[in-house]
mmCIF file with all atom_site columns, C-alpha atoms in Angstrom:
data_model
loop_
_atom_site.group_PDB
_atom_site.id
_atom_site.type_symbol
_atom_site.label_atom_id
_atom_site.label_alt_id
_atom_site.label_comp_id
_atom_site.label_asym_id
_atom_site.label_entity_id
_atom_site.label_seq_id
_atom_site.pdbx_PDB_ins_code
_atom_site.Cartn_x
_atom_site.Cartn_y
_atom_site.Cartn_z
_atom_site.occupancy
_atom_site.B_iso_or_equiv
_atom_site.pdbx_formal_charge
_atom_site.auth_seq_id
_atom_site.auth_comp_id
_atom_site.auth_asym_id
_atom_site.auth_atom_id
_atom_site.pdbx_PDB_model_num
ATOM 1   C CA . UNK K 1 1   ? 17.729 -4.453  -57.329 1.00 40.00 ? 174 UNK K CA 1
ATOM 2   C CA . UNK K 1 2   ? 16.742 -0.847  -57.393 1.00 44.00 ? 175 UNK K CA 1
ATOM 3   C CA . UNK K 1 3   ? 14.525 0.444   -54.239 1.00 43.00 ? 176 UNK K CA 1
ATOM 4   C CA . UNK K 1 4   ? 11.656 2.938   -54.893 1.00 41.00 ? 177 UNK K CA 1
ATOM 5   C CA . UNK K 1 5   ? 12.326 4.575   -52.174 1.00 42.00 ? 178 UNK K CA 1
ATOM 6   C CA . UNK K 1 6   ? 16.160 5.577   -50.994 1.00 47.00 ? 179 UNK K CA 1
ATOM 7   C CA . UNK K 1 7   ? 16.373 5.015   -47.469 1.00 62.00 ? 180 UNK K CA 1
ATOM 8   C CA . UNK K 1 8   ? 18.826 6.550   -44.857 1.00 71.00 ? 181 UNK K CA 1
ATOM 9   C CA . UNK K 1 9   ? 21.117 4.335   -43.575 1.00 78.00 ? 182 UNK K CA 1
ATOM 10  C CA . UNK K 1 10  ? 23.454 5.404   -40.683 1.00 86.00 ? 183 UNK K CA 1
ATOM 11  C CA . UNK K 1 11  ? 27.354 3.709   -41.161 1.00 88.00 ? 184 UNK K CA 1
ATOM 12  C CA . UNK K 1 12  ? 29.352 3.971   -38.299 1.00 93.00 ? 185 UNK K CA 1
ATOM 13  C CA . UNK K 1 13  ? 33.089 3.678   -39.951 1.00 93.00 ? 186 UNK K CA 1
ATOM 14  C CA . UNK K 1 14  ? 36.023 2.859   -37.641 1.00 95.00 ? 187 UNK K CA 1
ATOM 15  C CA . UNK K 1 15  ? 39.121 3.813   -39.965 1.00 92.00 ? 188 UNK K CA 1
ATOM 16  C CA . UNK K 1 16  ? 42.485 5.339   -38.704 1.00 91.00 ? 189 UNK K CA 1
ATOM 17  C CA . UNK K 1 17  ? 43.608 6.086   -42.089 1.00 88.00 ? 190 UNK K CA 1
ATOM 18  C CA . UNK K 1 18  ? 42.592 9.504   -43.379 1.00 89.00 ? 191 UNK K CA 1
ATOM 19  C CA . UNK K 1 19  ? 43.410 8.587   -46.492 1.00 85.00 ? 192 UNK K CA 1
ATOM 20  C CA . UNK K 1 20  ? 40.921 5.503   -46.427 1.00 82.00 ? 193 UNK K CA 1
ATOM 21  C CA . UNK K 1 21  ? 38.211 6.861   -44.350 1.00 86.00 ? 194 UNK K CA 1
ATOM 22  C CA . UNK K 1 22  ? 37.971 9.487   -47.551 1.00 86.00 ? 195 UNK K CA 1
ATOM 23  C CA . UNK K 1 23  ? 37.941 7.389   -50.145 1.00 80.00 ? 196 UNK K CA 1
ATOM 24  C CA . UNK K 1 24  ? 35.688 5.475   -48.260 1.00 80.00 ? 197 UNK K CA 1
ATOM 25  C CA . UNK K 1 25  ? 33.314 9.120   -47.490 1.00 84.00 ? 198 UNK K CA 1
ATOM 26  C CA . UNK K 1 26  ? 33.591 9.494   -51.517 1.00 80.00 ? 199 UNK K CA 1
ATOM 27  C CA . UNK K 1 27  ? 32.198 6.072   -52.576 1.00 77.00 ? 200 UNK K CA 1
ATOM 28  C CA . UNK K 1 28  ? 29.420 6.142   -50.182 1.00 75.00 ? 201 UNK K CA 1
ATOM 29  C CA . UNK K 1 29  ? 28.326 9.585   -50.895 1.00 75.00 ? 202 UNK K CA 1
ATOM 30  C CA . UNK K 1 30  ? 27.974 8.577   -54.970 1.00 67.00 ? 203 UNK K CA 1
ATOM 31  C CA . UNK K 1 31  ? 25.219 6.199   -53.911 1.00 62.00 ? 204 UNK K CA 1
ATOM 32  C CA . UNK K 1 32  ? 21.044 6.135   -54.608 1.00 61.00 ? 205 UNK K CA 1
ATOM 33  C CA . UNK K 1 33  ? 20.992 6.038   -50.941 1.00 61.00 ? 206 UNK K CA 1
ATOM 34  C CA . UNK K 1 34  ? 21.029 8.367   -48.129 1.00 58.00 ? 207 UNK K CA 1
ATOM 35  C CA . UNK K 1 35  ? 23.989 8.339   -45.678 1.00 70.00 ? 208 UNK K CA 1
ATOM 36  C CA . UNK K 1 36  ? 24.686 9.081   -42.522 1.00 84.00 ? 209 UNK K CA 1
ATOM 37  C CA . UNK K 1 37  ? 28.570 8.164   -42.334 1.00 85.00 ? 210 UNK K CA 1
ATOM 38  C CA . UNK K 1 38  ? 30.355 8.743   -38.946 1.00 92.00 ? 211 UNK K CA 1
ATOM 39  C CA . UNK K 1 39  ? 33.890 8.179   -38.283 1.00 92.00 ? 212 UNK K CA 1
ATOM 40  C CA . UNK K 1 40  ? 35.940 7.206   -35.094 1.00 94.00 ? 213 UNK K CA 1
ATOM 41  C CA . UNK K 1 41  ? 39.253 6.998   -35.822 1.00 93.00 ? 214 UNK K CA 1
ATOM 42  C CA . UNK K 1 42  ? 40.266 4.580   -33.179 1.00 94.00 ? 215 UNK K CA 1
ATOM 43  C CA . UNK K 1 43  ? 38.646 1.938   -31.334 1.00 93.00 ? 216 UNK K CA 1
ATOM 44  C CA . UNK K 1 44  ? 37.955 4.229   -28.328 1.00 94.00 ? 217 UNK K CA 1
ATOM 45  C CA . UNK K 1 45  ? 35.773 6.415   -29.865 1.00 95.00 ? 218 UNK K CA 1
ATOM 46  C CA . UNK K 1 46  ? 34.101 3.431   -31.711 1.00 96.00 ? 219 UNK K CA 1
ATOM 47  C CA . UNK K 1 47  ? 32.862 2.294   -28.021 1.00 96.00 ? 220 UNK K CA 1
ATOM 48  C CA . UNK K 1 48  ? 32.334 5.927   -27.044 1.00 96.00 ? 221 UNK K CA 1
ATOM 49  C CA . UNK K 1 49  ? 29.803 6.594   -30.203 1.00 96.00 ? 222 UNK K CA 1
ATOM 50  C CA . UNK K 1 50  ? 28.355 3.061   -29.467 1.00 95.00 ? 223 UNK K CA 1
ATOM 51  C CA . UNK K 1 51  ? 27.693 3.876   -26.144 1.00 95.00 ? 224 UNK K CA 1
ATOM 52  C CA . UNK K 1 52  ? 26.585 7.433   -26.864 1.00 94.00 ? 225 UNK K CA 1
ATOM 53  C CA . UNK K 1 53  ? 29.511 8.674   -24.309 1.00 92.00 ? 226 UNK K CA 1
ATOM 54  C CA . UNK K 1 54  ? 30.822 11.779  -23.741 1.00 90.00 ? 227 UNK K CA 1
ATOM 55  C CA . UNK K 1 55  ? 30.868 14.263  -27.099 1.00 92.00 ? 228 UNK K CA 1
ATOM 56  C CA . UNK K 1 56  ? 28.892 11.286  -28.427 1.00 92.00 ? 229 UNK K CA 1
ATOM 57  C CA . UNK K 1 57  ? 25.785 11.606  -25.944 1.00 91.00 ? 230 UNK K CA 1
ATOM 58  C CA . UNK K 1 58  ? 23.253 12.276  -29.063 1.00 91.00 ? 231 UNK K CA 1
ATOM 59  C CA . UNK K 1 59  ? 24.836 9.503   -31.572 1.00 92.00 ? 232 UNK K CA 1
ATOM 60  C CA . UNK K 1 60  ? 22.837 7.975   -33.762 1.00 91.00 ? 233 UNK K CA 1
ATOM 61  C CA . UNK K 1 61  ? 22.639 3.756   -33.875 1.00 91.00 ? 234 UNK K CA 1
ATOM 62  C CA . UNK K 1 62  ? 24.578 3.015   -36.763 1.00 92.00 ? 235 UNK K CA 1
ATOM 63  C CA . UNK K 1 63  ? 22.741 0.531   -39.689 1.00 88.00 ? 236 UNK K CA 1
ATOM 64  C CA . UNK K 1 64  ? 26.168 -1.232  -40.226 1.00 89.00 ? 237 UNK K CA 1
ATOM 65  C CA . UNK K 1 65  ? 29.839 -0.911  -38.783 1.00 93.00 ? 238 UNK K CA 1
ATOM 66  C CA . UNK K 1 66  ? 32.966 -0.619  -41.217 1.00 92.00 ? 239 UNK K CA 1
ATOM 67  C CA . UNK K 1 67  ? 35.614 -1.585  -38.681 1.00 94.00 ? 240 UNK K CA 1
ATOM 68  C CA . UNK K 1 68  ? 39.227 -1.683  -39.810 1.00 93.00 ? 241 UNK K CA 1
ATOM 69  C CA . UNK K 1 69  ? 41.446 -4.105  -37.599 1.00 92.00 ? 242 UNK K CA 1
ATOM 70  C CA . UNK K 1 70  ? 44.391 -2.115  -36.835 1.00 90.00 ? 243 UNK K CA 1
ATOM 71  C CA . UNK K 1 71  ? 43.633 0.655   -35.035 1.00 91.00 ? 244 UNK K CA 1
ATOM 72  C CA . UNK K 1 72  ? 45.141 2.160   -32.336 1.00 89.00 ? 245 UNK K CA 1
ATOM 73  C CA . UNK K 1 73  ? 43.965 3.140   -28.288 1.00 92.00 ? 246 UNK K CA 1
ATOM 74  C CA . UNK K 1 74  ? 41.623 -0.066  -28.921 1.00 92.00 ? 247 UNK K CA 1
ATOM 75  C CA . UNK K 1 75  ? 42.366 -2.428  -31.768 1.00 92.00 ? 248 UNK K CA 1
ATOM 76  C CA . UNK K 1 76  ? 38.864 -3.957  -34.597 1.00 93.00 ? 249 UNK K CA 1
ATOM 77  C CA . UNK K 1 77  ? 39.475 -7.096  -32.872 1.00 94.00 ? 250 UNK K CA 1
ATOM 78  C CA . UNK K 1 78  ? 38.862 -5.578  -29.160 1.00 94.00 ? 251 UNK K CA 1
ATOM 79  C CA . UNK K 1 79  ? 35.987 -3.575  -30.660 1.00 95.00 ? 252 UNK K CA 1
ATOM 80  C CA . UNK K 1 80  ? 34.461 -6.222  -32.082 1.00 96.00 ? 253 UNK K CA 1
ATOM 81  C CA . UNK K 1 81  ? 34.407 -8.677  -29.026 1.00 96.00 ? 254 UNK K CA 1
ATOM 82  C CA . UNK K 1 82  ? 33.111 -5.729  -27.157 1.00 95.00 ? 255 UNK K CA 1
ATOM 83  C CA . UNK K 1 83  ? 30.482 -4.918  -29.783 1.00 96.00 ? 256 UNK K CA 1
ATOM 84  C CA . UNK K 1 84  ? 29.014 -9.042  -29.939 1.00 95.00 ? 257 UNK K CA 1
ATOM 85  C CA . UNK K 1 85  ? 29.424 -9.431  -26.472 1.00 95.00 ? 258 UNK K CA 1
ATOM 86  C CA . UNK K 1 86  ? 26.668 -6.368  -25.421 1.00 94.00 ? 259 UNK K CA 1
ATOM 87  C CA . UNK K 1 87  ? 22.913 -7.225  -25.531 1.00 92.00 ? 260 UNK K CA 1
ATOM 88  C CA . UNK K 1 88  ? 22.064 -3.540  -26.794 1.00 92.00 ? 261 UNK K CA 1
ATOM 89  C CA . UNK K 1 89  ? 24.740 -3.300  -29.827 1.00 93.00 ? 262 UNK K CA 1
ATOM 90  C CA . UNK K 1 90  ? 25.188 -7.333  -31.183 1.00 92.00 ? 263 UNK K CA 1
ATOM 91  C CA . UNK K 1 91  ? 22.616 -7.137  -34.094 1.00 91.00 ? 264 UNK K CA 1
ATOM 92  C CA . UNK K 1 92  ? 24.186 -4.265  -35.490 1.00 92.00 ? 265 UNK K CA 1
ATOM 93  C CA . UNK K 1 93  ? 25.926 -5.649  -38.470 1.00 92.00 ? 266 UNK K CA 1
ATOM 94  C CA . UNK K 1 94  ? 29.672 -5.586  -38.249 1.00 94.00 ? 267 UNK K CA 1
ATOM 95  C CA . UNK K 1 95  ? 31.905 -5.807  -42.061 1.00 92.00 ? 268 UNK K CA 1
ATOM 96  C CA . UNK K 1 96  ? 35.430 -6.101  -41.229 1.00 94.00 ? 269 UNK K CA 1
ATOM 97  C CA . UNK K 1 97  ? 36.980 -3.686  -44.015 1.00 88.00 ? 270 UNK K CA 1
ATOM 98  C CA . UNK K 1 98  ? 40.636 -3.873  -43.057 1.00 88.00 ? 271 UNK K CA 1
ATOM 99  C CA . UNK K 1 99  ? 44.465 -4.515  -44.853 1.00 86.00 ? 272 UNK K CA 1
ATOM 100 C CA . UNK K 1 100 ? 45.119 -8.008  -43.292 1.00 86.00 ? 273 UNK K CA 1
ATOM 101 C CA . UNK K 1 101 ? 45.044 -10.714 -45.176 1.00 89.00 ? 274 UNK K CA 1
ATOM 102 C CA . UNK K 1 102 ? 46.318 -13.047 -42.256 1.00 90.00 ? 275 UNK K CA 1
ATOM 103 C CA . UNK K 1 103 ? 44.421 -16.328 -42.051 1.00 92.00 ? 276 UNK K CA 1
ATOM 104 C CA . UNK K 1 104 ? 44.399 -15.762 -38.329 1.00 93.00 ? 277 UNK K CA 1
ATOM 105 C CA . UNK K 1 105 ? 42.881 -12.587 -38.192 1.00 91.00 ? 278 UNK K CA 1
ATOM 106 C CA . UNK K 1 106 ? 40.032 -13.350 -40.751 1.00 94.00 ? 279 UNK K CA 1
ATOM 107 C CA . UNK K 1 107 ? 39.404 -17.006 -38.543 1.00 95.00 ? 280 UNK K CA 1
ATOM 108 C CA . UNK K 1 108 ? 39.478 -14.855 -35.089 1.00 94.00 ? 281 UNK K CA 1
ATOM 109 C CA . UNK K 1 109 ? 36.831 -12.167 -36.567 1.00 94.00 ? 282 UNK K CA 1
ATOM 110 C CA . UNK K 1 110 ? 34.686 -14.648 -38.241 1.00 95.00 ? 283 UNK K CA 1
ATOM 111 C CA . UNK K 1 111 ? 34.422 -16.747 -34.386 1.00 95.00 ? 284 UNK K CA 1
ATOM 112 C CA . UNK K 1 112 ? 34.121 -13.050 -32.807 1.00 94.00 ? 285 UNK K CA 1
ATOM 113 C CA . UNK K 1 113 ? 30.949 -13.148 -35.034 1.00 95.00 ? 286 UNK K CA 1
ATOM 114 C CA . UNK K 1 114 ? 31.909 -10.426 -37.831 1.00 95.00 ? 287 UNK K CA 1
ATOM 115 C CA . UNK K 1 115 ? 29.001 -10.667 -40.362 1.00 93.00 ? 288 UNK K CA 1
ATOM 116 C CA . UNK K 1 116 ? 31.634 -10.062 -42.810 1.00 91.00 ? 289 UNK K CA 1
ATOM 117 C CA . UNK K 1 117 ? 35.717 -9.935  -43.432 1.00 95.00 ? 290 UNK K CA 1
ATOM 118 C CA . UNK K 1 118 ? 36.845 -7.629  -46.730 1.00 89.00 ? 291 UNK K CA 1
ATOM 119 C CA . UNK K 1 119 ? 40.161 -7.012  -47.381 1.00 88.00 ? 292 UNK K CA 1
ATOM 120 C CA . UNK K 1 120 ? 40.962 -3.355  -48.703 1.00 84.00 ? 293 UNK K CA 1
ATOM 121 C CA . UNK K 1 121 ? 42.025 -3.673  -52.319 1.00 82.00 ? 294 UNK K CA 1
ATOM 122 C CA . UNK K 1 122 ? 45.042 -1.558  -52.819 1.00 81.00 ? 295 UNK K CA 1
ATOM 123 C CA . UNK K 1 123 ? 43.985 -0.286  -55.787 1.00 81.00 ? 296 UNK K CA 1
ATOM 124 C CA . UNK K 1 124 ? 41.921 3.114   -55.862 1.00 81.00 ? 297 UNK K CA 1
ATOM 125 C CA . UNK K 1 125 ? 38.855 1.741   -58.421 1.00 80.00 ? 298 UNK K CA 1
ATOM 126 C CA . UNK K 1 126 ? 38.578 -1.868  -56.721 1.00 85.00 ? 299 UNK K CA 1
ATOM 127 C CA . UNK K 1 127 ? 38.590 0.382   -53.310 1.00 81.00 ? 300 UNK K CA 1
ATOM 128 C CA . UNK K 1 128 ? 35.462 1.526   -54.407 1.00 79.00 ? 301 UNK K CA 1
ATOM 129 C CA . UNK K 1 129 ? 33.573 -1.336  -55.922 1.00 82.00 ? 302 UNK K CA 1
ATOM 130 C CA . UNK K 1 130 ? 34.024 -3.009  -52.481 1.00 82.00 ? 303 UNK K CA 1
ATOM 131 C CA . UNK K 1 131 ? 32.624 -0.299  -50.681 1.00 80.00 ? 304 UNK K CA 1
ATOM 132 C CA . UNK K 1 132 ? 29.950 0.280   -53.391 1.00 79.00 ? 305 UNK K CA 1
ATOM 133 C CA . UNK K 1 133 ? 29.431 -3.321  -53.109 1.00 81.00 ? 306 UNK K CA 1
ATOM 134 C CA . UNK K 1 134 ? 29.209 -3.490  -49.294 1.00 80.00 ? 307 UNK K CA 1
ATOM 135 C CA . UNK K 1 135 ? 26.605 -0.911  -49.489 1.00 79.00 ? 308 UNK K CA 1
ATOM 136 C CA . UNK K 1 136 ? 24.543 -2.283  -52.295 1.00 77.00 ? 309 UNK K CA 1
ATOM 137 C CA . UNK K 1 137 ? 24.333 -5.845  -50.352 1.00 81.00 ? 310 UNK K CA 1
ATOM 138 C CA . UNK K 1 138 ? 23.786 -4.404  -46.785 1.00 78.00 ? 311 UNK K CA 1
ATOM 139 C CA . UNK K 1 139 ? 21.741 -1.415  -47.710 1.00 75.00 ? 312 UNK K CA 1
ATOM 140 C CA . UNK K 1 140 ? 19.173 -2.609  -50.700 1.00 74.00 ? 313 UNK K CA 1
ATOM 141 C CA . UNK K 1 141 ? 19.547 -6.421  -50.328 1.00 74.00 ? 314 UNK K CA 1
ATOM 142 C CA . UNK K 1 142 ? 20.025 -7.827  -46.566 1.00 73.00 ? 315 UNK K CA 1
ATOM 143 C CA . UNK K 1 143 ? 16.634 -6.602  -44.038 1.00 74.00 ? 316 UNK K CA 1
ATOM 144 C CA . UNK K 1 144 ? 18.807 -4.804  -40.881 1.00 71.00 ? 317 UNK K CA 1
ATOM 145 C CA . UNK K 1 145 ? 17.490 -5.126  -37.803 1.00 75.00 ? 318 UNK K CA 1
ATOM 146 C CA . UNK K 1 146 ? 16.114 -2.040  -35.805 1.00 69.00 ? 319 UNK K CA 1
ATOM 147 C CA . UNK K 1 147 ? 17.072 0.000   -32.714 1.00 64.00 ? 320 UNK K CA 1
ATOM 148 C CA . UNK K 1 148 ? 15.121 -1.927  -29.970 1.00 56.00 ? 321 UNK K CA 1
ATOM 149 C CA . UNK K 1 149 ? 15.401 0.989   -27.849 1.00 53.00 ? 322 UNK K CA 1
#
């Protein structure tokens, strides 16, 4: 499905892995769309850039959150409860993009309402097909809702 138009989308990711918030910066920026990726690199600044806090006063409303589980200050799961439990911030979509494969963790995000739960492929090329894939689905195919403010 190939849009006429490439539309901006803004992706909030919350990764503390440098190594994985790259890769993840490189497969997003080789897409027909336009991206706006921001990255908190613990769940802290997550809530900080949600709630357009502190450096974070001008912050964009991300499209779509990439939130990793394990993170430190503030762990995905926290962050995510948080995120579903505001009134201002719940539509925005939420893809769990994280290393655990633990039934538990995938049961607790999906009744934290995650849209989503991906586990990160170890393997560089599958790394980005899933992220290519995560953008193609939530950025040509699904309709995302708007900023109501």
């Amino acid at each position: 499905m190939e849009p006429t138009n490439p539309k901006t989308a803004t992706i909030l990711l919350v990764e503390d892995n440098p190594g994985d918030a790259e890769l993840a910066r490189e497969a997003l920026e080789n897409s027909k769309f336009i991206n706006q990726l921001h990255v908190a690199e613990d769940g802290v600044q997550a809530m900080d850039f949600l709630h357009r806090q502190g450096p974070y006063a001008d912050a964009p409303r991300p499209d779509i959150i990439l939130l990793d589980l394990n993170l430190p200050k503030k762990d995905g799961r926290e962050v995510l409860a948080e995120i579903k439990s505001d009134e201002k911030l719940k539509t925005i979509p939420v893809v769990i993009l994280t290393s655990s494969k633990a039934d538990e963790d995938v049961i607790r995000s999906y009744k934290l309402h995650a849209n989503c739960y991906i586990t990160k492929p170890l393997d560089i090329s599958r790394f980005f097909n899933v992220v290519n894939n995560i953008k193609e689905f939530w950025m040509s195919i699904v309709v995302l809702p708007h900023d109501e403010e």
